[in-house]
Short mmCIF file of C-alpha atoms in Angstrom, two decimals:
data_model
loop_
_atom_site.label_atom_id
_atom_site.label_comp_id
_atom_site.label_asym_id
_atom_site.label_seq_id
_atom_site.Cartn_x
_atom_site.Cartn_y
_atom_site.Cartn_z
CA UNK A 26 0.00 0.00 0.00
CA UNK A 27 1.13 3.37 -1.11
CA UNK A 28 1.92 6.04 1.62
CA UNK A 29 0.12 9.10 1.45
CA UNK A 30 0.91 11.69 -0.54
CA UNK A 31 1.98 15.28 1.56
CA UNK A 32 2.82 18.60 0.78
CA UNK A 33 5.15 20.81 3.10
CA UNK A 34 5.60 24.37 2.85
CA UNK A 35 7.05 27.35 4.41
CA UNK A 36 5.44 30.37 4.95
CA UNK A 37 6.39 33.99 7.26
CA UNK A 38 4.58 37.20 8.25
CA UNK A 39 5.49 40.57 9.67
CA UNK A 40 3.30 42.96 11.68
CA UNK A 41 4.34 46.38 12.38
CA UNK A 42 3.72 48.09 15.77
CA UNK A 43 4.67 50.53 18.18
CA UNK A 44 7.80 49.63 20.43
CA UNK A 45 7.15 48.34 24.24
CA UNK A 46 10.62 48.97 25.22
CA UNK A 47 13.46 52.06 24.76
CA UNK A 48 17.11 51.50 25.80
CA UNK A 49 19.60 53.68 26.40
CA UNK A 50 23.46 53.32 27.28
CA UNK A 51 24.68 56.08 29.04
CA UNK A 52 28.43 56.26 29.98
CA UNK A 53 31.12 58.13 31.27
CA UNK A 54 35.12 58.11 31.53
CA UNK A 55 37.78 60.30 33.67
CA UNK A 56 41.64 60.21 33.93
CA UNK A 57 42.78 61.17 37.64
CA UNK A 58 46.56 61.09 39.17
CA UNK A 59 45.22 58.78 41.57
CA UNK A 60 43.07 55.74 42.16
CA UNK A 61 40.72 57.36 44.46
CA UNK A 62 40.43 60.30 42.36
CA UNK A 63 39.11 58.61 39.83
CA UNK A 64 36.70 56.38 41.98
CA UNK A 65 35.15 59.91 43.66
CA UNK A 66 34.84 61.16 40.32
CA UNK A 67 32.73 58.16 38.91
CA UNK A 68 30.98 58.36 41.98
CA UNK A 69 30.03 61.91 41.53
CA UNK A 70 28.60 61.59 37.67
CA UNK A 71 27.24 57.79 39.16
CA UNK A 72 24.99 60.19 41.86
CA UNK A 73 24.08 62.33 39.10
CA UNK A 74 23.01 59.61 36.80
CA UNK A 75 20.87 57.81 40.51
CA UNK A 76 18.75 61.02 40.94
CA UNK A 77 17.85 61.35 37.14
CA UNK A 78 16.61 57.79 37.12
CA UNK A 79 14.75 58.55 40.51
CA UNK A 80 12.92 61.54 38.88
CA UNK A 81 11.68 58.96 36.39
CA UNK A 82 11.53 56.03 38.27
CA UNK A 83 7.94 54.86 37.06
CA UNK A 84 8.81 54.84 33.14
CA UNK A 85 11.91 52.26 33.90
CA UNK A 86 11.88 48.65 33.47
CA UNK A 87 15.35 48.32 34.72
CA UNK A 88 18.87 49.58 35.03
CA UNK A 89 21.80 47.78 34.83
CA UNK A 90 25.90 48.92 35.53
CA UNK A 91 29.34 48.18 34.88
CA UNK A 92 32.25 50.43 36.60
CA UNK A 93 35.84 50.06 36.72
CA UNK A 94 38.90 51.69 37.46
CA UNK A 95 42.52 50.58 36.56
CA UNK A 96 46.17 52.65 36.02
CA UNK A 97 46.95 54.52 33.02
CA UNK A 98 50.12 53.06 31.37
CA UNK A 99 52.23 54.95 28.77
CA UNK A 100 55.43 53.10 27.40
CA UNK A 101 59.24 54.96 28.32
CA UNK A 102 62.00 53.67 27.45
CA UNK A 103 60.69 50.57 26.41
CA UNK A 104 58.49 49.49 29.54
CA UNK A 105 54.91 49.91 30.27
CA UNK A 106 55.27 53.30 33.67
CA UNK A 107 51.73 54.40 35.38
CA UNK A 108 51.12 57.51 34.56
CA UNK A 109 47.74 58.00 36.85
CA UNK A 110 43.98 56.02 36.22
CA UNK A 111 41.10 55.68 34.63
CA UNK A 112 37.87 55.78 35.53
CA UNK A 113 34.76 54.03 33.87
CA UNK A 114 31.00 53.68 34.15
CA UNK A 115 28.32 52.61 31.96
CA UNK A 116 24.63 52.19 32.98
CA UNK A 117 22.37 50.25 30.58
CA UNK A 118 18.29 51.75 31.25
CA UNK A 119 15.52 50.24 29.83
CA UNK A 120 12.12 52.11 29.79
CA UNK A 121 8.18 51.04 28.95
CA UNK A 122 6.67 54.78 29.13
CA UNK A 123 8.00 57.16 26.65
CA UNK A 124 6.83 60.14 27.61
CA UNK A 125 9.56 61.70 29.84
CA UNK A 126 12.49 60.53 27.34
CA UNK A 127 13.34 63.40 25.94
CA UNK A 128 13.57 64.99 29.53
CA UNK A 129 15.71 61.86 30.88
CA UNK A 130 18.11 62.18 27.49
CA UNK A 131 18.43 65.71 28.60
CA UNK A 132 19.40 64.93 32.29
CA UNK A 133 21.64 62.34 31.59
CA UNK A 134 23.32 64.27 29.10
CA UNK A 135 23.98 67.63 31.69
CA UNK A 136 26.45 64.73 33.58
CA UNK A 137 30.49 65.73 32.37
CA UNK A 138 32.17 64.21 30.84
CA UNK A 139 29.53 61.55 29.56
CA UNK A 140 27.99 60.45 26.31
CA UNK A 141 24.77 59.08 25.78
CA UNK A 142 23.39 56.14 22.87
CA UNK A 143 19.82 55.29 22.31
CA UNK A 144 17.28 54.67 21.56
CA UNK A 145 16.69 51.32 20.69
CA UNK A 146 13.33 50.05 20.80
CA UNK A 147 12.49 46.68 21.13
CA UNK A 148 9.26 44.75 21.68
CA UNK A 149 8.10 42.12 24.58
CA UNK A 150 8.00 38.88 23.59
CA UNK A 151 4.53 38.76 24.56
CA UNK A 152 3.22 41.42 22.16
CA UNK A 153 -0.04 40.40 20.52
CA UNK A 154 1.54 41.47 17.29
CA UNK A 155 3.56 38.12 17.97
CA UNK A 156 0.30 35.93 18.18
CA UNK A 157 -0.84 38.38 14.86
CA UNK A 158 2.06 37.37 12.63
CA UNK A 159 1.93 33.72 13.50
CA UNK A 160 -1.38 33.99 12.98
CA UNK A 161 -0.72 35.33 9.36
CA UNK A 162 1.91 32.90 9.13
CA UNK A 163 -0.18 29.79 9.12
CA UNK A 164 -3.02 31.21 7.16
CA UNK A 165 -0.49 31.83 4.39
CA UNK A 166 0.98 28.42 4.25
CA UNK A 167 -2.43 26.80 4.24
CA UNK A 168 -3.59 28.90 1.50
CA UNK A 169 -0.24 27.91 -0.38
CA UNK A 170 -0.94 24.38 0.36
CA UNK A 171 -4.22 24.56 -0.93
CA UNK A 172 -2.89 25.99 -4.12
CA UNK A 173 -0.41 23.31 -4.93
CA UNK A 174 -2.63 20.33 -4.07
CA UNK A 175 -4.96 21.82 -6.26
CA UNK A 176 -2.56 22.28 -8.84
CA UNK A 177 -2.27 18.43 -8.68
CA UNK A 178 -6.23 17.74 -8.38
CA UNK A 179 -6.03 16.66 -4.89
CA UNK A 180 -7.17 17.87 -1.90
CA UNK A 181 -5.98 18.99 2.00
CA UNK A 182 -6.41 15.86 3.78
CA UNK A 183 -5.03 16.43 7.30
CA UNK A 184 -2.19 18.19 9.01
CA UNK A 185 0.57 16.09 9.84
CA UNK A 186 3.14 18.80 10.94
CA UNK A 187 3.68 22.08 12.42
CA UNK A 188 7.23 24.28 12.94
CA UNK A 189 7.50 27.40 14.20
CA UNK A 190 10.49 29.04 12.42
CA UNK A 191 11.16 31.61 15.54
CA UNK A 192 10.61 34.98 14.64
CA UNK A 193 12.13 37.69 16.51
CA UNK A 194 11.11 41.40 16.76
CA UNK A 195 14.01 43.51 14.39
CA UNK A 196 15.62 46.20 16.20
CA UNK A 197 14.94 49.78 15.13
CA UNK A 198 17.64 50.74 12.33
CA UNK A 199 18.30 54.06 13.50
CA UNK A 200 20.35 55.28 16.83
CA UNK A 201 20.71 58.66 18.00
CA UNK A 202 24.21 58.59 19.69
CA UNK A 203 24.71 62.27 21.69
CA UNK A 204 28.00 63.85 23.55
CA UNK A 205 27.39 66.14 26.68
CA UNK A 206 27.13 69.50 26.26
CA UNK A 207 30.41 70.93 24.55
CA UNK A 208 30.96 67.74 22.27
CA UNK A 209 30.29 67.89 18.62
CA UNK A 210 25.85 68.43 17.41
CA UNK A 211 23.96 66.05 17.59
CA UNK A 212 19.97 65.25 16.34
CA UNK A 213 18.00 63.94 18.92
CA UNK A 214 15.73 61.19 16.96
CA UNK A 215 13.87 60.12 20.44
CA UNK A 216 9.95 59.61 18.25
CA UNK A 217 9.03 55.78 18.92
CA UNK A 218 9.93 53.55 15.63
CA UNK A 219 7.76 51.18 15.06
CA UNK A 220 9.01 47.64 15.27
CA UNK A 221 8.69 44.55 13.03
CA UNK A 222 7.25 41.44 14.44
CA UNK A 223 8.23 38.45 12.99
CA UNK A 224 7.28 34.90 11.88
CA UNK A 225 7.72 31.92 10.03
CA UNK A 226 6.24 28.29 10.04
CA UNK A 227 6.67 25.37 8.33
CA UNK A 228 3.58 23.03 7.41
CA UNK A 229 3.25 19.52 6.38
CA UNK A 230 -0.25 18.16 5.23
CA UNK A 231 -0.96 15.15 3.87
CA UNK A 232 -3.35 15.66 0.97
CA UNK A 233 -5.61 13.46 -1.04
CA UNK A 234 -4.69 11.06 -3.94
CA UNK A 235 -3.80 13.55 -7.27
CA UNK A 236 -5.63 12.48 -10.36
CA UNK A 237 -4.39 11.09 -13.39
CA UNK A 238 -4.95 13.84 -15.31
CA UNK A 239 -3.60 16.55 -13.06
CA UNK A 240 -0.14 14.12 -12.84
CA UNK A 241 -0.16 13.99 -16.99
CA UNK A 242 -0.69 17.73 -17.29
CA UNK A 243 2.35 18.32 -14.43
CA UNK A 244 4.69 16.53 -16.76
#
């Protein structure tokens, strides 16, 4: 007995909509003659950067921050001398209500000696645009299925197989990337981008037996 006859295809969908996330990456650097110079410095901008994000404390999702501080080497005569330390800090901020960042770029960016790069926008995983595109997705390869059992004079007859290709959200193209006051101009670009969200499936149904003449007039 002859196995079943089945068609798989693949099929994806994208569904714009407005982001559910903004990051930004703010950071700052210092060179001191001493370590503790350059620790009270960080700390200073670091206290700066704490009472902006407490101003807006209900837009953020989350913060996260790196520091460090090490010696500054320069070579003489041939060997690596100290010649005082650096200071780092970065602080990664992610935010779900837009409507104070413009006001948070702006404090962030009054910290010396700091730069500031963001937006990114990004979308939850649970985004009903998600569910939407999948959605679309599956609709799409079914119709396509349809089409080439037809083209053979056969029929859907069940679904044997379903794989979600894992679509992820794209990230906005654009990034404004600002210096604090003094650097070089810079164009704020803080409107929300809309964000893609992606999908893709792959389908397998088995279909019904083609007919003679549809398998003559496909060779």
């Amino acid at each position: 007995m002859s196995q079943q006859p089945t068609i798989t295809v693949h099929s994806s969908a994208e569904v714009s909509t407005p982001p559910d996330r903004a990051s930004l990456w703010w950071s700052a650097s210092v060179q001191t003659k001493s370590a503790e110079e350059a620790k009270s410095a960080i700390a200073q901008r670091l206290a700066m950067v704490d009472a902006a994000l407490v101003s807006h404390e209900s837009a953020i999702v989350q913060t996260n921050r790196k520091l460090h501080v090490g010696p500054r080497l320069r070579v003489q005569r041939g060997k690596s001398v100290r010649d005082g330390y650096t200071g780092q800090c970065t602080v990664h901020v992610q935010l779900h209500d837009f409507t104070t960042l413009a006001e948070l770029v702006g404090d962030l960016l009054s910290v010396p000696d700091s730069a500031l790069s963001g937006p990114d926008w990004s979308l939850e995983p649970s985004n009903p645009a998600f569910s939407e595109a999948r959605l679309s997705a599956i609709r799409e390869a079914q119709r396509i299925a349809i089409d080439y059992a037809a083209a053979f004079g056969a029929t859907l007859a069940a679904l044997e197989e379903v794989i979600d290709d894992a679509g992820h959200p794209m990230m906005a193209r654009t990034m404004m990337r600002a210096s604090s006051p003094g650097g070089e101009d810079f164009e704020l670009q803080l409107a929300p981008e809309p964000q893609l969200a992606q999908a893709g499936v792959s389908v397998k149904f088995s279909i019904s037996k083609p007919t003679v003449e549809a398998l003559s007039g496909a060779i």
